[in-house]
Coordinates of C-alpha atoms in Angstrom, one line a residue:
Chain A
M1 CA -37.9 12.2 31.1
G2 CA -38.1 11.1 34.7
Q3 CA -38.9 14.4 36.4
T4 CA -41.9 14.8 38.7
R5 CA -44.6 17.0 37.3
P6 CA -45.2 20.4 38.8
V7 CA -48.5 19.8 40.5
R8 CA -47.3 16.6 42.1
R9 CA -44.0 18.1 43.1
F10 CA -45.8 21.0 44.7
W11 CA -48.2 18.5 46.4
L12 CA -45.3 16.4 47.7
A13 CA -43.4 19.5 48.8
S14 CA -46.4 20.8 50.6
L15 CA -46.8 17.6 52.6
R16 CA -43.1 17.4 53.6
N17 CA -42.7 21.1 54.2
P18 CA -45.9 23.1 54.7
P19 CA -45.4 26.6 53.2
R20 CA -45.2 29.3 55.8
T21 CA -44.9 32.3 53.6
G22 CA -48.3 33.8 53.8
L23 CA -51.9 33.0 53.1
Q24 CA -51.5 33.1 49.4
S25 CA -49.0 30.3 49.1
A26 CA -50.9 28.2 51.7
L27 CA -54.0 28.6 49.6
G28 CA -52.0 27.7 46.4
A29 CA -50.7 24.5 48.1
L30 CA -54.1 23.6 49.2
L31 CA -55.6 24.1 45.8
A32 CA -52.8 22.1 44.1
W33 CA -53.3 19.3 46.6
R34 CA -57.1 19.2 46.1
R35 CA -56.6 19.2 42.4
S36 CA -54.4 16.1 42.5
L37 CA -56.7 14.5 45.0
K38 CA -59.6 15.2 42.8
V39 CA -58.0 13.6 39.7
W40 CA -57.6 10.5 41.8
M41 CA -60.9 10.4 43.5
S42 CA -63.2 11.3 40.7
M43 CA -61.4 9.7 37.8
K44 CA -63.7 8.7 35.0
I45 CA -62.6 6.0 32.6
L46 CA -64.0 6.1 29.1
V47 CA -64.1 2.7 27.3
P48 CA -65.0 2.7 23.6
V49 CA -66.3 -0.6 22.4
K50 CA -67.1 -2.0 19.0
R51 CA -69.7 -4.6 17.9
V52 CA -68.0 -6.9 15.4
I53 CA -68.4 -10.4 14.0
D54 CA -67.9 -13.0 16.7
Y55 CA -64.3 -14.0 16.8
N56 CA -65.2 -17.7 16.5
V57 CA -67.1 -17.1 13.2
K58 CA -65.1 -17.4 10.0
A59 CA -65.7 -14.3 7.8
R60 CA -67.2 -15.1 4.4
V61 CA -66.7 -12.8 1.5
K62 CA -69.9 -11.8 -0.4
S63 CA -70.0 -13.1 -3.9
D64 CA -70.5 -9.6 -5.3
Q65 CA -67.2 -8.6 -3.7
T66 CA -68.7 -5.7 -1.8
G67 CA -67.7 -6.9 1.6
V68 CA -68.0 -9.6 4.2
D69 CA -71.4 -11.2 4.7
L70 CA -72.7 -10.2 8.1
A71 CA -76.3 -11.2 7.6
N72 CA -77.4 -13.7 10.2
V73 CA -73.9 -13.9 11.6
K74 CA -73.3 -13.9 15.3
M75 CA -72.0 -10.5 16.5
S76 CA -70.2 -9.9 19.7
M77 CA -68.0 -7.3 21.5
N78 CA -64.6 -7.1 19.9
P79 CA -62.3 -9.2 22.1
F80 CA -59.8 -6.4 22.6
C81 CA -62.6 -4.1 23.7
E82 CA -63.7 -6.8 26.3
I83 CA -60.2 -6.7 27.7
A84 CA -60.3 -2.9 28.0
V85 CA -63.7 -3.1 29.8
E86 CA -62.3 -5.7 32.2
E87 CA -59.2 -3.6 33.0
A88 CA -61.4 -0.5 33.6
V89 CA -63.6 -2.6 36.0
R90 CA -60.5 -3.9 37.8
L91 CA -59.2 -0.3 38.3
K92 CA -62.6 0.7 39.7
E93 CA -62.6 -2.3 42.0
K94 CA -59.2 -1.2 43.3
G95 CA -60.8 2.1 44.1
L96 CA -58.7 3.9 41.5
A97 CA -61.6 5.0 39.3
E98 CA -65.0 6.4 40.1
E99 CA -67.0 5.8 37.0
I100 CA -66.8 3.8 33.8
I101 CA -68.5 5.2 30.8
V102 CA -68.8 2.8 27.8
V103 CA -69.3 4.3 24.4
S104 CA -70.0 2.6 21.1
I105 CA -70.3 4.0 17.6
G106 CA -72.5 1.9 15.4
P107 CA -76.0 0.7 14.6
I108 CA -78.8 0.5 17.2
Q109 CA -77.8 -3.2 17.9
A110 CA -74.6 -1.9 19.4
Q111 CA -76.7 -1.2 22.5
E112 CA -76.3 -4.9 23.2
T113 CA -72.6 -4.6 23.1
I114 CA -72.7 -1.7 25.5
R115 CA -75.1 -3.7 27.7
T116 CA -72.6 -6.5 27.9
A117 CA -70.0 -4.0 29.1
L118 CA -72.4 -2.7 31.7
A119 CA -73.0 -6.2 32.9
M120 CA -69.2 -6.6 33.3
G121 CA -69.2 -3.6 35.5
G122 CA -69.5 -0.4 33.4
D123 CA -71.6 2.3 34.9
R124 CA -73.4 3.9 32.0
G125 CA -73.3 3.9 28.3
I126 CA -73.4 6.2 25.3
L127 CA -74.4 4.9 21.9
V128 CA -73.5 7.2 19.0
Q129 CA -75.9 5.7 16.6
T130 CA -75.0 5.5 12.9
D131 CA -75.6 2.9 10.2
A132 CA -72.6 4.2 8.3
D133 CA -69.4 2.3 8.7
P134 CA -67.2 5.1 9.8
E135 CA -63.4 5.0 9.1
P136 CA -60.9 5.1 12.0
L137 CA -60.3 8.8 11.4
E138 CA -64.0 9.6 11.7
V139 CA -64.3 7.3 14.7
A140 CA -61.4 9.0 16.4
K141 CA -62.9 12.5 15.8
L142 CA -66.3 11.4 17.3
L143 CA -64.5 9.8 20.3
K144 CA -62.5 13.0 20.7
A145 CA -65.8 14.9 21.0
V146 CA -67.2 12.4 23.5
A147 CA -64.0 12.6 25.5
L148 CA -64.1 16.4 25.6
A149 CA -67.8 16.2 26.8
E150 CA -67.2 13.6 29.5
G151 CA -63.7 14.6 30.7
P152 CA -62.3 11.2 31.5
G153 CA -58.8 10.8 33.1
L154 CA -58.1 7.7 31.1
I155 CA -59.4 6.2 27.9
L156 CA -59.0 2.5 27.8
M157 CA -59.7 0.7 24.5
G158 CA -58.8 -2.3 22.5
K159 CA -55.7 -2.1 20.3
Q160 CA -57.7 -3.1 17.2
A161 CA -61.0 -4.4 16.0
I162 CA -61.0 -7.8 14.5
D163 CA -63.0 -6.8 11.5
G164 CA -61.1 -3.9 9.9
D165 CA -57.8 -4.9 11.6
N166 CA -56.7 -1.3 11.4
N167 CA -55.1 -0.9 14.8
A168 CA -55.4 2.9 14.5
V169 CA -58.2 4.5 16.5
G170 CA -56.5 4.7 19.9
Q171 CA -53.4 6.3 18.4
M172 CA -55.4 8.7 16.3
L173 CA -57.6 9.7 19.3
S174 CA -54.5 10.3 21.4
A175 CA -53.0 12.5 18.7
L176 CA -56.2 14.5 18.2
L177 CA -56.6 15.1 21.9
D178 CA -52.9 15.8 22.3
W179 CA -52.9 13.2 25.2
P180 CA -50.0 10.8 25.6
Q181 CA -50.5 7.2 24.4
A182 CA -49.5 3.7 25.3
T183 CA -50.6 1.0 22.9
F184 CA -50.5 -2.8 23.3
A185 CA -50.7 -2.7 27.1
S186 CA -50.0 -5.9 29.0
K187 CA -50.0 -4.1 32.4
V188 CA -51.7 -0.9 33.6
E189 CA -50.8 0.8 36.9
L190 CA -52.6 4.0 37.9
S191 CA -51.2 6.2 40.6
G192 CA -52.2 9.8 41.2
D193 CA -51.9 11.7 38.0
T194 CA -49.9 9.3 36.0
V195 CA -50.3 5.8 34.6
R196 CA -47.5 3.3 34.1
V197 CA -48.0 1.0 31.2
T198 CA -46.1 -2.1 30.2
R199 CA -46.4 -2.6 26.5
E200 CA -45.8 -5.6 24.3
V201 CA -43.3 -4.6 21.7
D202 CA -41.2 -6.6 19.1
G203 CA -38.5 -8.3 21.1
G204 CA -40.1 -8.0 24.5
L205 CA -41.7 -5.4 26.8
Q206 CA -41.4 -1.6 27.2
T207 CA -42.7 0.3 30.2
L208 CA -43.7 3.9 29.9
E209 CA -45.1 6.5 32.3
L210 CA -47.8 8.8 31.0
D211 CA -49.3 12.0 32.4
L212 CA -53.1 11.8 32.7
P213 CA -55.3 12.1 30.9
A214 CA -54.0 9.5 28.5
V215 CA -55.1 6.9 26.0
V216 CA -54.1 3.2 26.6
T217 CA -54.9 0.4 24.2
A218 CA -55.2 -3.2 25.4
D219 CA -53.3 -6.2 24.1
L220 CA -54.3 -9.8 24.6
R221 CA -52.5 -10.5 27.8
L222 CA -53.6 -7.6 29.8
N223 CA -56.2 -9.7 31.6
E224 CA -58.8 -12.4 31.1
P225 CA -62.2 -10.8 30.8
R226 CA -64.8 -12.1 33.3
Y227 CA -68.2 -13.6 32.3
A228 CA -71.0 -11.4 33.5
S229 CA -73.0 -13.0 36.3
L230 CA -76.8 -13.3 36.0
P231 CA -77.5 -10.8 38.7
N232 CA -75.1 -8.3 37.0
I233 CA -76.8 -8.9 33.7
M234 CA -80.1 -8.1 35.3
K235 CA -78.6 -5.0 37.0
A236 CA -77.1 -3.8 33.7
K237 CA -80.6 -3.7 32.2
K238 CA -81.4 -0.8 34.6
K239 CA -78.2 1.2 33.7
T240 CA -78.6 4.2 31.5
I241 CA -77.6 4.1 27.8
D242 CA -77.8 7.6 26.2
I243 CA -78.7 7.3 22.5
K244 CA -77.0 10.0 20.5
T245 CA -76.2 10.7 16.9
A246 CA -73.0 11.5 15.2
D247 CA -74.3 15.1 14.8
D248 CA -74.4 15.4 18.6
F249 CA -70.6 15.1 18.5
G250 CA -69.7 17.1 15.4
G251 CA -71.0 14.8 12.8
L252 CA -69.2 12.3 10.5
S253 CA -66.3 14.0 8.8
G254 CA -66.6 11.9 5.7
G255 CA -64.5 9.0 4.5
H256 CA -61.1 9.2 2.8
L257 CA -61.0 5.6 1.6
K258 CA -63.1 3.9 -1.0
V259 CA -63.4 0.2 -0.9
L260 CA -63.1 -0.9 -4.5
K261 CA -63.6 -4.6 -3.8
V262 CA -63.3 -7.3 -1.1
T263 CA -62.0 -10.6 -2.3
E264 CA -61.1 -14.0 -0.9
P265 CA -57.4 -14.7 -0.4
A266 CA -55.9 -17.4 -2.6
K267 CA -56.6 -20.7 -0.9
R268 CA -53.7 -23.0 0.1
V269 CA -54.2 -26.5 -1.2
A270 CA -53.5 -29.2 1.3
G271 CA -50.4 -31.1 0.3
V272 CA -49.4 -34.7 1.0
K273 CA -49.1 -36.7 4.2
V274 CA -45.6 -38.2 4.7
E275 CA -45.1 -41.5 6.5
S276 CA -42.0 -40.7 8.5
A277 CA -39.5 -38.0 9.6
A278 CA -37.0 -39.4 7.1
E279 CA -39.4 -39.1 4.2
L280 CA -40.2 -35.5 5.4
V281 CA -36.5 -34.5 5.4
S282 CA -35.9 -36.0 2.0
K283 CA -39.0 -34.2 0.5
L284 CA -37.9 -30.9 2.1
K285 CA -34.5 -31.4 0.6
T286 CA -35.1 -32.6 -2.9
E287 CA -38.7 -31.7 -3.7
A288 CA -39.2 -28.4 -1.9
G289 CA -35.6 -27.4 -1.7
V290 CA -36.0 -25.4 1.5
I291 CA -33.4 -27.1 3.7
Chain B
M1 CA -44.3 12.2 -6.2
A2 CA -41.8 11.7 -3.4
V3 CA -42.1 9.0 -0.8
L4 CA -40.6 8.7 2.6
V5 CA -39.8 5.3 4.2
V6 CA -39.3 5.1 7.9
A7 CA -36.5 2.7 8.7
D8 CA -37.0 -0.2 11.1
H9 CA -34.0 -0.5 13.3
D10 CA -32.8 -0.9 17.0
N11 CA -30.4 2.0 16.9
A12 CA -27.6 -0.5 16.3
S13 CA -28.6 -2.2 13.0
L14 CA -31.0 -1.8 10.2
K15 CA -33.8 -4.4 9.9
D16 CA -34.6 -6.1 6.7
N17 CA -38.2 -4.8 7.0
T18 CA -36.8 -1.5 5.8
H19 CA -35.5 -3.1 2.5
K20 CA -38.9 -4.6 1.9
T21 CA -40.7 -1.4 2.6
V22 CA -38.4 0.4 0.2
T23 CA -39.6 -2.1 -2.5
A24 CA -43.2 -1.1 -1.8
A25 CA -42.2 2.6 -1.9
L26 CA -40.4 2.1 -5.3
A27 CA -43.7 0.8 -6.7
L28 CA -45.1 4.2 -6.0
S29 CA -42.3 6.5 -6.9
G30 CA -38.7 6.7 -8.1
D31 CA -38.0 9.4 -5.4
V32 CA -37.7 7.4 -2.2
D33 CA -36.0 8.8 0.9
V34 CA -35.4 6.9 4.1
L35 CA -35.8 8.4 7.6
V36 CA -33.8 6.9 10.4
A37 CA -35.2 8.2 13.6
G38 CA -33.5 7.1 16.7
H39 CA -30.5 7.7 18.9
G40 CA -26.8 7.1 17.9
V41 CA -27.9 5.9 14.4
A42 CA -25.0 6.9 12.3
G43 CA -24.3 3.2 11.6
V44 CA -27.9 2.5 10.7
A45 CA -28.0 5.5 8.4
A46 CA -24.9 4.2 6.6
E47 CA -26.6 0.8 6.1
A48 CA -29.8 2.5 4.8
A49 CA -27.7 4.6 2.3
K50 CA -26.6 1.4 0.7
I51 CA -30.2 0.2 -0.2
A52 CA -30.6 0.3 -4.0
G53 CA -33.0 2.9 -5.2
V54 CA -32.8 5.2 -2.2
R55 CA -32.3 8.9 -3.0
K56 CA -31.4 10.3 0.4
V57 CA -31.2 9.2 4.0
L58 CA -32.5 11.5 6.7
T59 CA -31.5 11.1 10.3
A60 CA -33.3 12.5 13.4
Q61 CA -31.9 11.8 16.8
S62 CA -33.1 12.3 20.4
D63 CA -33.5 10.1 23.5
A64 CA -37.2 9.8 22.9
L65 CA -36.7 8.8 19.3
G66 CA -34.1 6.2 20.5
K67 CA -36.9 4.6 22.5
Q68 CA -39.4 4.9 19.6
I69 CA -41.8 6.8 21.7
A70 CA -44.8 7.3 19.4
E71 CA -45.5 10.9 20.2
A72 CA -41.8 11.8 19.5
V73 CA -41.6 9.8 16.2
A74 CA -44.9 11.3 15.0
A75 CA -43.7 14.8 15.9
C76 CA -40.6 14.2 13.9
I77 CA -42.3 12.8 10.8
T78 CA -45.3 15.1 10.5
P79 CA -43.4 18.3 9.6
L80 CA -41.3 16.3 7.1
M81 CA -44.4 15.4 5.2
A82 CA -44.5 18.9 3.7
G83 CA -42.0 17.5 1.2
Y84 CA -43.6 14.0 0.6
D85 CA -46.8 12.6 -0.9
A86 CA -46.7 9.4 1.1
V87 CA -44.9 7.9 4.0
L88 CA -44.4 4.1 4.2
I89 CA -43.8 2.5 7.5
P90 CA -43.0 -1.2 8.2
A91 CA -46.0 -2.6 10.2
T92 CA -43.9 -3.6 13.2
S93 CA -45.1 -3.0 16.7
A94 CA -43.2 0.4 16.7
G95 CA -44.6 1.3 13.2
K96 CA -48.1 0.4 14.1
N97 CA -47.7 2.5 17.3
F98 CA -46.8 5.8 15.6
A99 CA -48.2 5.6 12.0
P100 CA -51.9 6.3 12.9
R101 CA -50.7 9.3 15.0
V102 CA -48.9 10.8 12.0
A103 CA -52.1 10.3 10.0
A104 CA -54.3 12.0 12.6
L105 CA -51.9 14.9 12.8
L106 CA -52.1 15.3 9.0
D107 CA -55.9 14.7 9.0
V108 CA -55.6 11.8 6.6
A109 CA -56.9 8.2 6.8
P110 CA -54.1 5.7 7.6
I111 CA -53.9 2.6 5.3
S112 CA -52.9 -0.3 7.5
E113 CA -50.7 -3.3 6.6
I114 CA -50.8 -3.2 2.8
I115 CA -49.7 -6.3 1.0
E116 CA -49.9 -4.9 -2.5
V117 CA -49.5 -1.6 -4.3
V118 CA -52.1 -1.6 -7.1
G119 CA -51.7 2.0 -8.2
P120 CA -50.6 5.4 -6.9
S121 CA -53.7 5.5 -4.6
T122 CA -54.9 1.9 -4.6
F123 CA -53.7 -0.7 -2.2
V124 CA -54.6 -4.2 -1.0
R125 CA -54.8 -5.0 2.7
P126 CA -56.0 -8.0 4.6
I127 CA -59.1 -7.6 6.9
Y128 CA -60.8 -10.1 9.2
A129 CA -57.6 -11.8 10.1
G130 CA -56.7 -12.4 6.5
N131 CA -59.9 -14.1 5.7
A132 CA -60.7 -11.3 3.2
L133 CA -58.6 -8.9 1.2
E134 CA -59.8 -5.3 0.8
T135 CA -58.7 -3.2 -2.2
V136 CA -58.9 0.5 -1.1
E137 CA -58.5 3.7 -2.9
S138 CA -57.3 6.7 -0.9
S139 CA -58.5 10.2 -1.7
D140 CA -55.9 11.8 0.5
A141 CA -53.2 14.0 -1.1
K142 CA -50.7 12.7 1.5
K143 CA -50.9 9.0 2.4
V144 CA -49.8 7.3 5.6
I145 CA -49.3 3.6 4.9
T146 CA -48.0 0.7 7.0
V147 CA -46.5 -2.1 5.0
R148 CA -46.7 -5.8 5.8
A149 CA -43.1 -6.4 5.0
T150 CA -43.4 -10.2 4.4
A151 CA -45.5 -9.4 1.3
F152 CA -42.7 -7.6 -0.5
K153 CA -39.2 -8.7 -1.7
A154 CA -36.3 -6.9 -0.1
A155 CA -34.7 -4.2 -2.1
G156 CA -31.1 -5.0 -3.0
E157 CA -27.9 -3.3 -1.9
G158 CA -25.6 -1.1 -4.1
G159 CA -26.9 2.4 -3.5
S160 CA -24.9 5.3 -2.2
A161 CA -27.4 7.8 -0.9
A162 CA -26.3 11.0 0.9
V163 CA -27.1 11.2 4.6
E164 CA -28.4 14.4 6.1
P165 CA -29.7 15.3 9.5
V166 CA -33.2 16.7 10.1
D167 CA -34.9 18.2 13.1
A168 CA -35.9 15.6 15.8
G169 CA -39.1 17.4 16.6
A170 CA -40.8 18.3 19.9
G171 CA -40.3 14.9 21.6
A172 CA -42.8 13.4 24.0
P173 CA -43.3 15.9 26.9
K174 CA -46.1 13.9 28.5
T175 CA -44.5 10.4 28.2
R176 CA -41.5 9.1 30.1
F177 CA -39.6 6.0 29.2
V178 CA -39.2 3.7 32.3
S179 CA -37.6 0.5 31.2
D180 CA -37.2 -2.1 28.5
E181 CA -37.3 -5.9 29.0
L182 CA -36.0 -7.3 25.8
V183 CA -35.4 -10.9 25.2
K184 CA -31.8 -11.6 24.0
S185 CA -31.4 -14.3 21.5
D186 CA -28.8 -15.6 19.0
R187 CA -31.6 -17.0 16.9
P188 CA -32.8 -15.1 13.8
E189 CA -35.6 -12.7 14.3
L190 CA -39.0 -14.3 13.9
A191 CA -40.4 -11.7 11.4
G192 CA -37.6 -12.1 8.9
A193 CA -36.4 -15.7 9.4
K194 CA -36.0 -18.0 6.5
I195 CA -37.2 -21.0 8.6
V196 CA -39.5 -20.9 11.6
V197 CA -40.2 -23.7 14.0
S198 CA -43.4 -23.1 16.1
G199 CA -44.8 -25.1 19.0
G200 CA -48.3 -25.3 20.2
R201 CA -50.4 -26.2 23.2
A202 CA -49.5 -29.9 22.8
M203 CA -46.1 -29.1 24.4
G204 CA -47.9 -29.0 27.8
S205 CA -45.2 -26.9 29.6
A206 CA -42.6 -24.3 29.2
E207 CA -39.9 -26.9 29.9
E208 CA -41.2 -29.2 27.2
F209 CA -41.4 -26.3 24.7
H210 CA -37.8 -25.4 25.5
R211 CA -36.7 -29.1 25.3
V212 CA -38.4 -29.9 22.0
I213 CA -38.8 -26.8 19.9
E214 CA -35.6 -24.9 20.5
P215 CA -33.1 -27.7 19.6
L216 CA -35.0 -28.3 16.4
A217 CA -35.0 -24.6 15.6
D218 CA -31.2 -24.4 16.3
K219 CA -30.5 -27.4 14.1
L220 CA -32.2 -25.6 11.2
G221 CA -30.9 -22.2 12.1
A222 CA -34.5 -21.2 12.5
A223 CA -36.5 -18.7 14.5
V224 CA -38.8 -20.0 17.2
G225 CA -42.5 -19.2 17.1
A226 CA -45.6 -20.3 19.1
S227 CA -49.3 -20.5 18.8
R228 CA -51.5 -18.2 20.9
A229 CA -52.6 -21.1 23.0
A230 CA -49.0 -21.9 23.9
V231 CA -48.2 -18.3 24.7
D232 CA -51.4 -17.8 26.7
A233 CA -50.5 -21.0 28.7
G234 CA -47.1 -19.5 29.5
Y235 CA -45.1 -22.0 27.5
A236 CA -43.5 -19.3 25.4
P237 CA -42.9 -15.6 25.7
N238 CA -45.5 -13.2 24.1
D239 CA -43.3 -12.0 21.3
Y240 CA -43.0 -15.6 20.0
Q241 CA -46.7 -15.5 19.1
V242 CA -47.5 -16.1 15.4
G243 CA -51.0 -15.2 14.3
Q244 CA -53.5 -12.5 13.6
T245 CA -52.8 -10.8 16.9
G246 CA -49.1 -11.7 17.0
K247 CA -46.5 -11.7 14.3
V248 CA -47.2 -12.4 10.7
V249 CA -44.5 -14.5 9.2
A250 CA -43.8 -15.8 5.7
P251 CA -40.6 -17.8 5.8
Q252 CA -39.4 -20.3 3.2
L253 CA -40.2 -23.1 5.6
Y254 CA -42.7 -23.1 8.5
I255 CA -42.7 -26.1 10.8
A256 CA -45.8 -26.3 13.1
V257 CA -45.3 -28.8 15.9
G258 CA -48.3 -29.7 18.0
I259 CA -50.4 -26.8 16.6
S260 CA -54.0 -27.5 15.7
G261 CA -54.3 -24.6 13.3
A262 CA -56.8 -22.2 14.7
I263 CA -57.9 -19.5 12.2
Q264 CA -56.1 -16.9 14.2
H265 CA -52.8 -18.8 13.9
L266 CA -53.2 -19.6 10.2
A267 CA -53.7 -15.9 9.6
G268 CA -50.1 -15.4 10.8
M269 CA -48.3 -18.0 8.7
K270 CA -50.4 -19.1 5.7
D271 CA -48.2 -17.1 3.3
S272 CA -45.1 -19.2 4.2
K273 CA -43.6 -20.9 1.1
V274 CA -43.6 -24.4 2.5
I275 CA -45.6 -25.5 5.5
V276 CA -44.9 -28.6 7.5
A277 CA -47.3 -29.8 10.2
I278 CA -46.6 -32.4 12.8
N279 CA -49.7 -33.3 14.8
K280 CA -51.1 -36.6 16.2
D281 CA -54.6 -35.6 15.3
A282 CA -55.1 -36.4 11.6
D283 CA -58.1 -34.1 11.5
A284 CA -56.3 -31.0 12.8
P285 CA -57.1 -28.0 10.5
I286 CA -53.4 -27.3 10.2
F287 CA -53.2 -30.2 7.7
Q288 CA -55.5 -28.3 5.4
V289 CA -52.8 -25.7 4.7
A290 CA -49.7 -27.9 5.2
D291 CA -47.7 -28.9 2.2
Y292 CA -46.3 -31.8 4.1
G293 CA -48.1 -33.4 7.0
L294 CA -46.8 -35.9 9.4
V295 CA -49.5 -37.5 11.6
A296 CA -47.5 -38.5 14.7
D297 CA -46.9 -37.7 18.3
Y298 CA -44.3 -34.9 18.4
K299 CA -42.6 -36.8 21.2
I300 CA -41.6 -39.5 18.7
A301 CA -41.6 -37.4 15.5
V302 CA -39.3 -34.6 16.6
P303 CA -36.4 -36.8 17.8
E304 CA -36.8 -38.8 14.6
L305 CA -36.7 -35.6 12.6
M306 CA -33.6 -34.4 14.4
A307 CA -31.9 -37.8 13.6
A308 CA -33.0 -37.6 9.9
L309 CA -31.7 -34.1 9.7
T310 CA -28.3 -35.2 11.1
D311 CA -28.3 -38.1 8.6
A312 CA -29.0 -35.6 5.8
G313 CA -26.0 -33.5 6.9
H314 CA -27.5 -30.9 9.1

């Protein structure tokens, strides 16, 4: 921990102390310097986004227990994905990234979700169209294939989707790519070929430094996503969305989990209203026995 | 069938989440081992060895494990899975960080935040912020499961398992620990507290939150929580947040002060045994889940509550 990586060390050393031992090492230094500069200048950020039930809508379980009723329900971009898009746009606005690629895996309507991200500042989109509801492992495998095709320096994504609440894809993608991971980010600082991420952990914050390329997942307090302006919404309509299928990225690997049923949780019944603090204390003591 | 439980700890002491996860593991198998991955964890391992029903305690130690770096923890657990059919991990921020990584490395589907073990391959887990419960059956030979600890009773003490070291694994060569900023507190930990007092946006400021919520919590020996609105407004630190996107708590007593009861907050506390709501808005949704509701301005109600608690001998 804490050591400078070879490329960067070489680059720093070559600035401080230009190598004088022949053409070969000079060339080597130049190449290493160009490489680190290139990472910086042409960094692509890949932002996977998911179309989910709008977070203000209360999910209703279908009476046949097969799932949650999504017919005629307002759908939106998953809120954590929005935060990831916003962060990518801010990094680009700071001149730290060249291009933001937004990818979504889902039905044809997920184009709208991608379009929203493009209106926020994404550059182009990829829809991996499928009407299946792939599991996190399948999603991670498709995203791995997308990442290998696009070669981003950073994948920024939401920590979890508010439908399945799995909180898994970012970590799995990172493992499959063998890239380092920083989940639950509340601060992201890019510099050269590393990213420093402050993470929300139990009991406070933890800061890590990762070599790029890396996977970072966004927590709630990373930023407050912007509303797309009308001109930007209009502009986004002209941006490209490539429509692909899962087969273009290795296909769906098949589910490992079978949903047997989806039920409604036991409802809490509203209790009684008390008239005073004294009555409350007495009820907590004698009736509920919790103090 | 043998099951590995990954201990929740801070290198100094074992957390109660571990005991609760052991209970979930014992529902799957009689052969339950506990892995304590960290740094300087001899004391934690000794505590884990006392949990009733534990067969063996494994310890793995390195700097990266001491900081719970996901890559390192996953690299330690994955090879161990040759000897286990399932690994159960408390769904803490650390557990959620490394568990899916282990699953990906094993090419299996993770099963997140289970609240019930139905059978050897069947589990119940909340989805849509707890507005629905999904019963899933896994076809994986090896299962990677995170456990919502509040849904399980803590396993008792009285065991005397052997402790043996295992390989720490390859570490995290591409990740470096920079710093920690941990909040120190004498109060009980939010996730495991018997009583939780939470404040909402009605507090209006960090000073007011501090002045009203904390003394009430201290009088009851309670942990302090907050609604997302209060945390977003900066009245309380982020790790106080109770809710879908924060901590899920299920204490004996949950007191919500000036919290309206957004769906996302209810998802984090509705399994509490007794819920008390203090809010001046009689129509606030929090009253629909509260066992005892007091419609009053907290500015008047909390001092009265403090006085009534004193009168009652607290």
